[in-house]
mmCIF file of C-alpha atoms in Angstrom:
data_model
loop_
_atom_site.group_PDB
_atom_site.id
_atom_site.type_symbol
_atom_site.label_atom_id
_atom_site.label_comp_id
_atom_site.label_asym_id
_atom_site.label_seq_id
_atom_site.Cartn_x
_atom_site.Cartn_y
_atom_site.Cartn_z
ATOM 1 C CA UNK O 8 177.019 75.853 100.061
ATOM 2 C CA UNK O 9 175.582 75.591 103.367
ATOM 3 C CA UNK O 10 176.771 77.230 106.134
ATOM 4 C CA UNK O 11 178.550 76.021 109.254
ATOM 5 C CA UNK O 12 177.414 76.610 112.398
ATOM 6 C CA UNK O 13 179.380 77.253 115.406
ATOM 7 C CA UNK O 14 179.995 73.544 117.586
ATOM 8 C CA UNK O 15 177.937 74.532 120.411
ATOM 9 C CA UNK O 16 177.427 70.550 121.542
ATOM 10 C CA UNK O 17 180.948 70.313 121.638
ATOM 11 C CA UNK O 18 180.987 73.105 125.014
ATOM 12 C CA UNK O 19 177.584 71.724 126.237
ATOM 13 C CA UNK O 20 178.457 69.944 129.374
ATOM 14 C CA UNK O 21 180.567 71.102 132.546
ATOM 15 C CA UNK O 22 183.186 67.789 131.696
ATOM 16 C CA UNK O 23 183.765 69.349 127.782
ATOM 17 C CA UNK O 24 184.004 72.894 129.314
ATOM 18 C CA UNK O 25 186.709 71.663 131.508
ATOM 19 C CA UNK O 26 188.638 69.742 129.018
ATOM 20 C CA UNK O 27 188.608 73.074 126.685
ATOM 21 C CA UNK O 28 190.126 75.000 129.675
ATOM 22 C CA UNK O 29 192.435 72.511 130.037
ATOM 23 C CA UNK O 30 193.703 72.389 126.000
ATOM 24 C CA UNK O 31 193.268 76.359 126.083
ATOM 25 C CA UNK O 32 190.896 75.638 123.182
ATOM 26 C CA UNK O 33 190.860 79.489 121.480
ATOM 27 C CA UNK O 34 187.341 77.941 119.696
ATOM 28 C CA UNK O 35 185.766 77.741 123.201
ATOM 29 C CA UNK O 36 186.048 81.316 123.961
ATOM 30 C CA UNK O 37 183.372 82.115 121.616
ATOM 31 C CA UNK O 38 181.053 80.111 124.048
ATOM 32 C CA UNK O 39 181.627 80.339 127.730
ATOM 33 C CA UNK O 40 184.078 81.864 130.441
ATOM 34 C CA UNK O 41 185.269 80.394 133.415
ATOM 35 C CA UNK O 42 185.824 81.915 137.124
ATOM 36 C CA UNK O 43 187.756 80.813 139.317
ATOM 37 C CA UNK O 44 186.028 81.018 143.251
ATOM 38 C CA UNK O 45 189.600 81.428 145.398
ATOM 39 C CA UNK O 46 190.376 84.942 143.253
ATOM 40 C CA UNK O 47 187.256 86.471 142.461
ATOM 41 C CA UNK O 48 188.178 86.779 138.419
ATOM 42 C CA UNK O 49 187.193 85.076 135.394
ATOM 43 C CA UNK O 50 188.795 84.114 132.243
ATOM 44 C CA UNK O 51 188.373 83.287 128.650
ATOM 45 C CA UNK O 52 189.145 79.151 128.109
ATOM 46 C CA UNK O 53 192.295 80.052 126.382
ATOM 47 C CA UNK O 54 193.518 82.315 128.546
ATOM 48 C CA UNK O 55 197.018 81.182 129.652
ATOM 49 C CA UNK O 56 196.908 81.767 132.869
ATOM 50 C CA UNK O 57 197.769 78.990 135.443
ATOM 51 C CA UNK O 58 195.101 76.084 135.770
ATOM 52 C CA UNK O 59 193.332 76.124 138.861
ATOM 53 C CA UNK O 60 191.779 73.353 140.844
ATOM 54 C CA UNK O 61 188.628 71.862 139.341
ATOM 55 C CA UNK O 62 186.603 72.075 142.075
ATOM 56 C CA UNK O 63 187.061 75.803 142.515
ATOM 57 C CA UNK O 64 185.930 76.634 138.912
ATOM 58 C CA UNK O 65 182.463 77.692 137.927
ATOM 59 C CA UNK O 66 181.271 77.893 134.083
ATOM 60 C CA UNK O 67 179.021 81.042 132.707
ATOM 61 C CA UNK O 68 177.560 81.354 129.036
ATOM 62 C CA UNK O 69 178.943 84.841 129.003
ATOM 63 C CA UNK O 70 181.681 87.328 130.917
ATOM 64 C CA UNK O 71 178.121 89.251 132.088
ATOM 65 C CA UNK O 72 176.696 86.569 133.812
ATOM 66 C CA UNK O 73 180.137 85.689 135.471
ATOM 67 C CA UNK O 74 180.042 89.461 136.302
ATOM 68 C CA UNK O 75 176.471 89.608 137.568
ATOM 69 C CA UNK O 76 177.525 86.923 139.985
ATOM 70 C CA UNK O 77 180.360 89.046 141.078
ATOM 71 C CA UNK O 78 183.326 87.795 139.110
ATOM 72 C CA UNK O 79 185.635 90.568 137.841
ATOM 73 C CA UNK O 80 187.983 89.953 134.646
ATOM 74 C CA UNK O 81 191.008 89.078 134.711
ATOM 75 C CA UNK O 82 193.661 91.613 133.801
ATOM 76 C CA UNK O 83 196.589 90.688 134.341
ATOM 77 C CA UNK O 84 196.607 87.165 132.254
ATOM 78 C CA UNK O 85 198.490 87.441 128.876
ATOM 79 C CA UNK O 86 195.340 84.996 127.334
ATOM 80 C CA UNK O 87 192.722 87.220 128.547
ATOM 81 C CA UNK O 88 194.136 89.786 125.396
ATOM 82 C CA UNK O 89 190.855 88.084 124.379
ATOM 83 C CA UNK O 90 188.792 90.190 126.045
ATOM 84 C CA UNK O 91 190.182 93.491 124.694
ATOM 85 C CA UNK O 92 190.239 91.877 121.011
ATOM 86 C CA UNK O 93 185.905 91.361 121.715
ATOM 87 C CA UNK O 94 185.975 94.942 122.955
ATOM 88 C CA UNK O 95 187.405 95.774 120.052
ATOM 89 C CA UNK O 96 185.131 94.011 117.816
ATOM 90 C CA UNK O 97 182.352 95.902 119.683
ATOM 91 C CA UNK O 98 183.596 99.029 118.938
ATOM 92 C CA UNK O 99 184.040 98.078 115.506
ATOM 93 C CA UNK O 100 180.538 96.375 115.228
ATOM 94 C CA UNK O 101 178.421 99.392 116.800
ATOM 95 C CA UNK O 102 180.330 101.783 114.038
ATOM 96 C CA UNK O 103 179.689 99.289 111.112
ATOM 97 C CA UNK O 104 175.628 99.156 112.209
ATOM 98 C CA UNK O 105 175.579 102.671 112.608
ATOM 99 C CA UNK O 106 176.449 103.453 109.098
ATOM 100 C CA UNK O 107 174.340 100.351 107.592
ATOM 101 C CA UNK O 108 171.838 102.478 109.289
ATOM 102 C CA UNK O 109 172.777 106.060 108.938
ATOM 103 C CA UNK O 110 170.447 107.946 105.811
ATOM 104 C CA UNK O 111 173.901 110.255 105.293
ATOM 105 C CA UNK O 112 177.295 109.130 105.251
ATOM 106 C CA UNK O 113 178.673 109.620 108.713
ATOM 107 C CA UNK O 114 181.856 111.340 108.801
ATOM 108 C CA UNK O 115 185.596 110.058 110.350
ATOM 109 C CA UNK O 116 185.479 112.336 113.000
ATOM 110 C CA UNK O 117 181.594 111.578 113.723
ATOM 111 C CA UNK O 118 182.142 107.834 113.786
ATOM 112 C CA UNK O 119 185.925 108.039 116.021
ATOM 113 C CA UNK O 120 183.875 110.274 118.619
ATOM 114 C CA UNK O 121 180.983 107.391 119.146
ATOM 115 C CA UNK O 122 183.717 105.443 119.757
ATOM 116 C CA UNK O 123 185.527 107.366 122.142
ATOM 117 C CA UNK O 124 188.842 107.580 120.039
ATOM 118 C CA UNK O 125 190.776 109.914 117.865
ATOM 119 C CA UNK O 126 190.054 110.150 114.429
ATOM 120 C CA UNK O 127 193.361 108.099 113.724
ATOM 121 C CA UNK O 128 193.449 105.367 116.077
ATOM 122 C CA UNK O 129 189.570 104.545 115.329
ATOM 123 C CA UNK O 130 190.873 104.504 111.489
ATOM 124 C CA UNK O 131 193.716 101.852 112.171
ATOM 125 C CA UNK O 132 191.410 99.947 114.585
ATOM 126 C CA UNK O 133 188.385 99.708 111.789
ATOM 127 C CA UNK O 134 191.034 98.612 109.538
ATOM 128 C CA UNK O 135 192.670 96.082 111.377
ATOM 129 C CA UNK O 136 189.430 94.448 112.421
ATOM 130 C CA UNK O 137 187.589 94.800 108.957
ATOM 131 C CA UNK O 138 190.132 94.919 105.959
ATOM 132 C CA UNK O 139 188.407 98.262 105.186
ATOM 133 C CA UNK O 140 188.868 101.695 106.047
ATOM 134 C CA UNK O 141 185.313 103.366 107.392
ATOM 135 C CA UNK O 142 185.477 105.029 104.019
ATOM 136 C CA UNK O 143 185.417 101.975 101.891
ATOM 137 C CA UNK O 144 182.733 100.295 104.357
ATOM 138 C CA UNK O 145 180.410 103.255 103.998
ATOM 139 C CA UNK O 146 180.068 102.652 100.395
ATOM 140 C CA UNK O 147 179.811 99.124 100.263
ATOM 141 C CA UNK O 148 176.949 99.663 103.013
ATOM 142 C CA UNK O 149 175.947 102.786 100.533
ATOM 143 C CA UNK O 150 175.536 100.547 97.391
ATOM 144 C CA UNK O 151 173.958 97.485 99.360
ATOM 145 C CA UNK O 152 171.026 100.066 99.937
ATOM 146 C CA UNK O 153 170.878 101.259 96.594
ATOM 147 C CA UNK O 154 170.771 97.745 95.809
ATOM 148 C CA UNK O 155 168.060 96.949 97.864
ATOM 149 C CA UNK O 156 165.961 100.023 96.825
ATOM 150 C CA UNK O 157 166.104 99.279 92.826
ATOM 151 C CA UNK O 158 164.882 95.926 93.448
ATOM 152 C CA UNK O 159 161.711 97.423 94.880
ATOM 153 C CA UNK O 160 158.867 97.084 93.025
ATOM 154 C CA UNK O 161 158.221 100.310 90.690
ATOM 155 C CA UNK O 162 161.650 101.711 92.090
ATOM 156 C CA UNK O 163 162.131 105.353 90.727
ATOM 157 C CA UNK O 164 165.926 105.292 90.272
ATOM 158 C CA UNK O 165 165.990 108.748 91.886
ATOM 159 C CA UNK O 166 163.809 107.797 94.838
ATOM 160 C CA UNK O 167 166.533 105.104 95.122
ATOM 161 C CA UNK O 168 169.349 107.057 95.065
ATOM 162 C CA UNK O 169 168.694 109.584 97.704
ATOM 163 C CA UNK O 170 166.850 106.860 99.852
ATOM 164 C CA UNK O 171 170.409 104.967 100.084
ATOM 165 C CA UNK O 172 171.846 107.904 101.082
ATOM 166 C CA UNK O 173 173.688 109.856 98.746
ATOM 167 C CA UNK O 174 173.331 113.483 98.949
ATOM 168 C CA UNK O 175 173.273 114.279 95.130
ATOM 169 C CA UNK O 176 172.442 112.446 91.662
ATOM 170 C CA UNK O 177 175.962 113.541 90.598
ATOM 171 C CA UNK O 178 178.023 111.883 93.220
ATOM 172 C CA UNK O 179 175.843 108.674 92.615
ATOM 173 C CA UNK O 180 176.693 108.708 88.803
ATOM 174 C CA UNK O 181 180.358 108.879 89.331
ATOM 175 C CA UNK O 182 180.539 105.442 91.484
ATOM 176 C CA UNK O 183 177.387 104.162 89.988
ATOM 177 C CA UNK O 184 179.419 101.679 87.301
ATOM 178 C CA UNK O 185 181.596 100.329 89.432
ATOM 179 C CA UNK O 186 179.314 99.506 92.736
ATOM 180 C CA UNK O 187 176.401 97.978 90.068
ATOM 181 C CA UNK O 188 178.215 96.780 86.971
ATOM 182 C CA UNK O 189 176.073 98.358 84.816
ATOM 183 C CA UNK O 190 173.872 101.524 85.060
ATOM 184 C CA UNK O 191 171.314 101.902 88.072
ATOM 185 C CA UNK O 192 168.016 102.119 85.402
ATOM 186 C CA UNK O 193 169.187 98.772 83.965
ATOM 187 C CA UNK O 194 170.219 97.695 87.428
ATOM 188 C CA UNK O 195 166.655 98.021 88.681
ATOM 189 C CA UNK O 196 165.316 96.578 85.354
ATOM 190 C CA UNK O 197 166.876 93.532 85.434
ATOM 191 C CA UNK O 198 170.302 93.939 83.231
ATOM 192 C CA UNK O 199 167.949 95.364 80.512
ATOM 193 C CA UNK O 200 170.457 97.121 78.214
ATOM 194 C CA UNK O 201 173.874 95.562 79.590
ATOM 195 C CA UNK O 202 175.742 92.621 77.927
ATOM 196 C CA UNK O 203 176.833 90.019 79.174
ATOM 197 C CA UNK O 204 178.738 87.483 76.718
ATOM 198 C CA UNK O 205 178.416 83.788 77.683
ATOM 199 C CA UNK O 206 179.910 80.352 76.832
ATOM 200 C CA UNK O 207 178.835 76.976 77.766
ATOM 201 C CA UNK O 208 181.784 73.926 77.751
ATOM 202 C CA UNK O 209 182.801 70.747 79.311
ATOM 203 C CA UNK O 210 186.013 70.738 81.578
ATOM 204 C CA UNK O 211 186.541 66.944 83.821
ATOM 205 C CA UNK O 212 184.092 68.346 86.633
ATOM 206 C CA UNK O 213 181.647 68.245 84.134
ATOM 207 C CA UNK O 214 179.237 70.920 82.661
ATOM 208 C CA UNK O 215 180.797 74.604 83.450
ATOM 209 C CA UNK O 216 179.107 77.970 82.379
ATOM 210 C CA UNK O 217 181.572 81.288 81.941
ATOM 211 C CA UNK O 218 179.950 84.660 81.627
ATOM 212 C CA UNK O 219 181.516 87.798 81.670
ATOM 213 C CA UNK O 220 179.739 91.622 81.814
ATOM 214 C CA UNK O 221 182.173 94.818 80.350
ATOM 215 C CA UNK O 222 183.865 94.720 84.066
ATOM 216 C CA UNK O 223 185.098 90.864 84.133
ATOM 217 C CA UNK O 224 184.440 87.920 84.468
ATOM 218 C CA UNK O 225 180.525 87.805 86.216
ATOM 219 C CA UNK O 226 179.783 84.033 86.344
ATOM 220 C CA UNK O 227 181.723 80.719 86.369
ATOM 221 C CA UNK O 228 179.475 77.969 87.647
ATOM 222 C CA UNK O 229 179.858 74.203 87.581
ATOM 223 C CA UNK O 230 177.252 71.499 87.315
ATOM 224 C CA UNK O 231 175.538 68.803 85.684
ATOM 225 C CA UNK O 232 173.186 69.992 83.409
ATOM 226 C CA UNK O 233 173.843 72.856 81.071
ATOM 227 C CA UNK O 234 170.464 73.798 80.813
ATOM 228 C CA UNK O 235 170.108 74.528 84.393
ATOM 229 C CA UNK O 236 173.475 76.572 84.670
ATOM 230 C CA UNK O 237 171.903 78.843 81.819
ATOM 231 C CA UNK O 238 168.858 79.244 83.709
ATOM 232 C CA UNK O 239 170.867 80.100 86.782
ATOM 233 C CA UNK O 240 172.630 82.797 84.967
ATOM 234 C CA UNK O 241 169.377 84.269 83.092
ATOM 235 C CA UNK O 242 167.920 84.454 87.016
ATOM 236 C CA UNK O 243 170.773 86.739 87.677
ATOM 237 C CA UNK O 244 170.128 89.376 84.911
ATOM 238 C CA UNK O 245 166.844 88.135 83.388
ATOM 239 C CA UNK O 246 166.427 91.443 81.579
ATOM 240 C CA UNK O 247 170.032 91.642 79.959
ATOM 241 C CA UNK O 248 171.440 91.171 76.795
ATOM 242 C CA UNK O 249 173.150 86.960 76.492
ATOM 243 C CA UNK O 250 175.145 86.869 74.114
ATOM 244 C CA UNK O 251 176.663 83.595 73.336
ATOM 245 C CA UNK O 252 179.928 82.692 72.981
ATOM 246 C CA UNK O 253 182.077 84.508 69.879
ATOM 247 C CA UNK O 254 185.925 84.435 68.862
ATOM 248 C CA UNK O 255 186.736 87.212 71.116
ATOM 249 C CA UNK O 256 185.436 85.282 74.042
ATOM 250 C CA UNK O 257 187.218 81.798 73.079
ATOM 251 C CA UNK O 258 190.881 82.327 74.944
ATOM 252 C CA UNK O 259 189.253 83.703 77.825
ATOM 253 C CA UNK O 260 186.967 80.847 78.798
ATOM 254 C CA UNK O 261 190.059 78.587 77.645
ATOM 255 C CA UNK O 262 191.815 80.346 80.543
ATOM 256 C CA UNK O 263 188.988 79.539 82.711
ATOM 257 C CA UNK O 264 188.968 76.016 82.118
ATOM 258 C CA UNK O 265 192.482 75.969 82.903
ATOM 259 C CA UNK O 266 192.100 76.765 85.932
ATOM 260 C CA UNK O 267 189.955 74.692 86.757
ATOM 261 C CA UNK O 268 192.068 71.746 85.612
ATOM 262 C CA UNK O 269 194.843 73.209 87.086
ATOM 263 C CA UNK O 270 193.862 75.358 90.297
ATOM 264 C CA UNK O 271 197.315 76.333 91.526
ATOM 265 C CA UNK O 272 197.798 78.450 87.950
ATOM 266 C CA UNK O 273 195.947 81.016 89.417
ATOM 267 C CA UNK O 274 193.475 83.239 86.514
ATOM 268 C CA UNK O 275 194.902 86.413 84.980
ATOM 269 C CA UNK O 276 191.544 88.008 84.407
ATOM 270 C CA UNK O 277 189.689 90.749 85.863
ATOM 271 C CA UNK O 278 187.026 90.099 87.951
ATOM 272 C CA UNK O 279 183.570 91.455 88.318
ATOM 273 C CA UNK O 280 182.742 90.953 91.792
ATOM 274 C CA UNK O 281 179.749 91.815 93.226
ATOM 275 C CA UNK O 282 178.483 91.495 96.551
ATOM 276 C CA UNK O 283 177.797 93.005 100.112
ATOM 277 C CA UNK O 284 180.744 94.567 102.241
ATOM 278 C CA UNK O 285 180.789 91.448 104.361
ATOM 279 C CA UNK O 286 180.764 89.003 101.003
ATOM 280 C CA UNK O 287 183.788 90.915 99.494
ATOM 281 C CA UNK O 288 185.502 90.705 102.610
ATOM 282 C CA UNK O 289 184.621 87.067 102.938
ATOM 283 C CA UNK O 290 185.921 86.768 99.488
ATOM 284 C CA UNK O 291 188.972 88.538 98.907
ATOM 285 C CA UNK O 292 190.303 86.621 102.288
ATOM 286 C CA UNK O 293 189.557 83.333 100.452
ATOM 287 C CA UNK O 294 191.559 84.866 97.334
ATOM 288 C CA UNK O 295 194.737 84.851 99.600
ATOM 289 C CA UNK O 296 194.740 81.067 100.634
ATOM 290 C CA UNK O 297 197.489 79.694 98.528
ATOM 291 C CA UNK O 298 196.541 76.578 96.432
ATOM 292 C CA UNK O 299 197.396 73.251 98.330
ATOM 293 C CA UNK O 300 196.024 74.944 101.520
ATOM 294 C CA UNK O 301 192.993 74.735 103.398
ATOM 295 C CA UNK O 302 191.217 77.008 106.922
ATOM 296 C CA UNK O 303 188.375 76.368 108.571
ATOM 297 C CA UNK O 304 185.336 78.644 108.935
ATOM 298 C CA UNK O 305 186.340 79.714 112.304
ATOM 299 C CA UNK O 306 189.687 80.936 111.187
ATOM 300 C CA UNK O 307 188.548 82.261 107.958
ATOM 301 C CA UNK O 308 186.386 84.402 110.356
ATOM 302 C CA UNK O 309 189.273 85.224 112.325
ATOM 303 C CA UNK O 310 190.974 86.157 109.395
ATOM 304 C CA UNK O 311 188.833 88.986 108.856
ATOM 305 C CA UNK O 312 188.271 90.179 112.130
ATOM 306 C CA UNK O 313 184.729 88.580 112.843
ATOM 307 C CA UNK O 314 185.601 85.464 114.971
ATOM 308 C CA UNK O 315 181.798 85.443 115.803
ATOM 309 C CA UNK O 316 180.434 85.418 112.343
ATOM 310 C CA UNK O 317 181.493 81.583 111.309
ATOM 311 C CA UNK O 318 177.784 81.215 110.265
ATOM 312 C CA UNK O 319 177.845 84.534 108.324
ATOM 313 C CA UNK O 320 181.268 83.392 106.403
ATOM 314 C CA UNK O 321 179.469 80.190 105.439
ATOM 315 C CA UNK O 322 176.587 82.125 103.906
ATOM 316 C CA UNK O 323 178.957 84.703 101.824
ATOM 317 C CA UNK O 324 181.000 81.010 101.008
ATOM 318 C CA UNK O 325 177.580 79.584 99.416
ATOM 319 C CA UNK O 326 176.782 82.672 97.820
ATOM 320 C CA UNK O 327 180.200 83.018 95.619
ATOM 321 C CA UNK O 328 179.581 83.310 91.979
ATOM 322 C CA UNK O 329 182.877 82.704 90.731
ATOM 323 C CA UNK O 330 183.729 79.188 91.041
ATOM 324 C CA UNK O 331 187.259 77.905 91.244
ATOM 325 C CA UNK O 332 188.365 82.108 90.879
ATOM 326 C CA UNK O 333 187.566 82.842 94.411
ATOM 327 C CA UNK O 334 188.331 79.509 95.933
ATOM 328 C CA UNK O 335 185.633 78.785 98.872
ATOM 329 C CA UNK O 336 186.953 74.835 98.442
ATOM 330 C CA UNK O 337 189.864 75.755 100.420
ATOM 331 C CA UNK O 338 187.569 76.143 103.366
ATOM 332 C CA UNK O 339 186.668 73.021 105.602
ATOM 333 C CA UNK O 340 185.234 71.958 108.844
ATOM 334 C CA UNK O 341 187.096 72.159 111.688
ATOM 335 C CA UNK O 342 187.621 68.963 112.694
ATOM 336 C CA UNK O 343 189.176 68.968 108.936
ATOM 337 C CA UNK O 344 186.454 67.286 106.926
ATOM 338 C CA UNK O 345 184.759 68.843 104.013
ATOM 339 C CA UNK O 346 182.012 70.509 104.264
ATOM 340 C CA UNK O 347 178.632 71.305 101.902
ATOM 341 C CA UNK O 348 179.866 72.532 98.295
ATOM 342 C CA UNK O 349 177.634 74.916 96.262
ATOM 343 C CA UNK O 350 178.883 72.660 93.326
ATOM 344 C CA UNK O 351 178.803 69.157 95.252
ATOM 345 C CA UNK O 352 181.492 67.911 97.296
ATOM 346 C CA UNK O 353 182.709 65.364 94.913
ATOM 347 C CA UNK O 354 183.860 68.218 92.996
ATOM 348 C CA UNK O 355 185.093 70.230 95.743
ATOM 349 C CA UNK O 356 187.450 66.863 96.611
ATOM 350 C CA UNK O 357 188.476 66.674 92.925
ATOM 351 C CA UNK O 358 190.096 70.205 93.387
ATOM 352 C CA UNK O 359 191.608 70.240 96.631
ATOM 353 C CA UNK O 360 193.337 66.829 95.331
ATOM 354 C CA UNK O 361 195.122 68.593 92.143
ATOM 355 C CA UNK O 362 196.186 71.167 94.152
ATOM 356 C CA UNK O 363 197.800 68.955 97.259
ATOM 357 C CA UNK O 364 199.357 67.225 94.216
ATOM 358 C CA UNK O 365 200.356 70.397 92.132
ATOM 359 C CA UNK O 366 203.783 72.213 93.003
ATOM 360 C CA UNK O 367 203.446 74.873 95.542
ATOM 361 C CA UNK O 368 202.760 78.131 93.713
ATOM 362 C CA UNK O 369 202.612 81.627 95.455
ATOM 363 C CA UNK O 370 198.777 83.138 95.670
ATOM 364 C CA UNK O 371 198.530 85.647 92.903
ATOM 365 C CA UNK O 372 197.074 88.559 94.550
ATOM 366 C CA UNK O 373 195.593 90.169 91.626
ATOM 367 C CA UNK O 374 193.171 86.649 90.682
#
């Protein structure tokens, strides 16, 4: 799936700056601010303050140019909450890239004093804005490093697991299943020595491909050709042990092929979802749109607390594994028309139709 990127054109001109003001377009204030000559302050575009006259606005690309040119910001307007909410993203943002970047795990009380905050507001406010407490986003950031350093070339799993910043071999072993899948030495080589069972069918969206490692499910892609969804699962783990479909692994890929006929059913099976700590943020938000509903990319952004990162939540869309099972064709343009499809639009249509035509059914929360 390609990703979406932010509507730039759509702000480019003083006339469609203007109009945004005027609709308090909350999409706009990703893109400019306005001032306003008579008072001396400037605003966000949805700010909902009261409209002044045209000719005494001016237009900056950013609240510090309006403030190099001697605006202040407004404080007293209920709309300009916008500007604390980006302050708060900052906040947020400089503690997230200082543990991406720290080579030990920063502590709560470390992190809450960069920020200027106690210990238990900086918690709730990481929270809030993230979906993760600091804790949680540490490891992620932990095993995306780990990650990274196994896939070196003539990685030394031990070199890798005190380069990603874990302080002993033991601690790494106890998380080391559940952040990889599988152990780090067969990790690094590939999948060599892990399982993965397998099963290649036809559902009415045509070829679909169902793998699943000893966590969950792994793999459910869709397609044309069954060769090529093979090949795009032996790319995954090239070194690991596919093993094709047996009796055990029968009901399960039945259940999978349910849902695709039949998205709104939801799938009672565990998942094994791997990914960055953006991606599984990106993810799990797209696990809580109900069937028969659709958001945009800006609001699935919003969702998580990154209104900015539209063209990052298109990337983690297009790089979901589990077709269907986290459902990134709920997630549209937004002026409402679909958008690129890892597995081809028609397909994407095909589901979103079923499920505007299937009874209502209540997100499961454990899918």
């Amino acid at each position: 799936m390609h990703p979406i990127h932010p509507d730039t054109a759509r702000y480019a001109s003083e006339a469609q700056r203007w109009q945004a003001v005027q609709a308090r377009d909350v999409r706009a204030d990703a893109h400019f601010v306005y001032a306003v000559q008579t008072t001396g302050v400037y605003c966000r575009p949805s700010a909902a303050t009261r409209l002044p006259r045209r000719e005494n606005v001016r237009f900056f690309d950013s609240a510090q140019q309006a403030e190099a040119a001697g605006f202040r910001a407004s404080r007293r307007a209920q709309g300009d909450q916008t500007l604390a909410a980006a302050a708060r993203a900052d906040v947020v943002a400089a503690a997230c890239a200082a543990m991406d970047a720290a080579d030990t795990a920063s502590t709560l009380d470390a992190l809450a004093a960069q920020a200027g905050l106690s210990a238990f507001h900086f918690h709730r406010l990481f929270k809030a804005e993230t979906g993760l407490t600091p804790k949680a986003y540490a490891l992620a950031a932990r095993a995306r490093r780990l990650r990274d350093q196994l896939a070196a070339p003539q990685a030394s799993v031990t070199d890798a697991i005190y380069g990603a910043g874990f302080q002993s071999s033991s601690r790494f072993y106890e998380t080391a299943g559940q952040r990889l899948g599988m152990a780090a030495r067969s990790f690094r080589d590939g999948g060599a020595g892990t399982e993965i069972h397998f099963a290649l069918g036809q559902c009415s969206l045509g070829a679909i491909l169902v793998a699943q490692s000893a966590r969950g499910i792994c793999a459910i892609l869709l397609g044309d050709d069954p060769e090529a969804l093979l090949q795009d699962l032996q790319d995954r783990f090239p070194k690991a042990q596919l093993i094709g479909a047996d009796a055990a692994f029968e009901q399960q890929i039945a259940q999978v092929v349910g849902l695709i006929e039949a998205p709104s059913l939801g799938l009672q099976l565990p998942l094994d979802v791997r990914g960055t700590a953006f991606q599984e943020r990106v993810w799990q938000a797209l696990r809580e749109i109900p069937p028969g509903s659709t958001v945009s990319y800006a609001e699935l952004a919003a969702r998580i607390g990154a209104p900015k990162a539209v063209r990052a939540v298109g990337s983690a869309c297009g790089a979901n594994p589990l077709a269907v099972a986290i459902p990134c064709h709920r997630v549209l343009r937004s002026d409402g028309n679909l958008s690129g499809y890892r597995w081809g639009l028609e397909r994407k249509r095909a589901l979103l139709l079923r499920e505007a035509q299937a009874e209502p059914v209540a997100p499961d929360q454990n899918n």
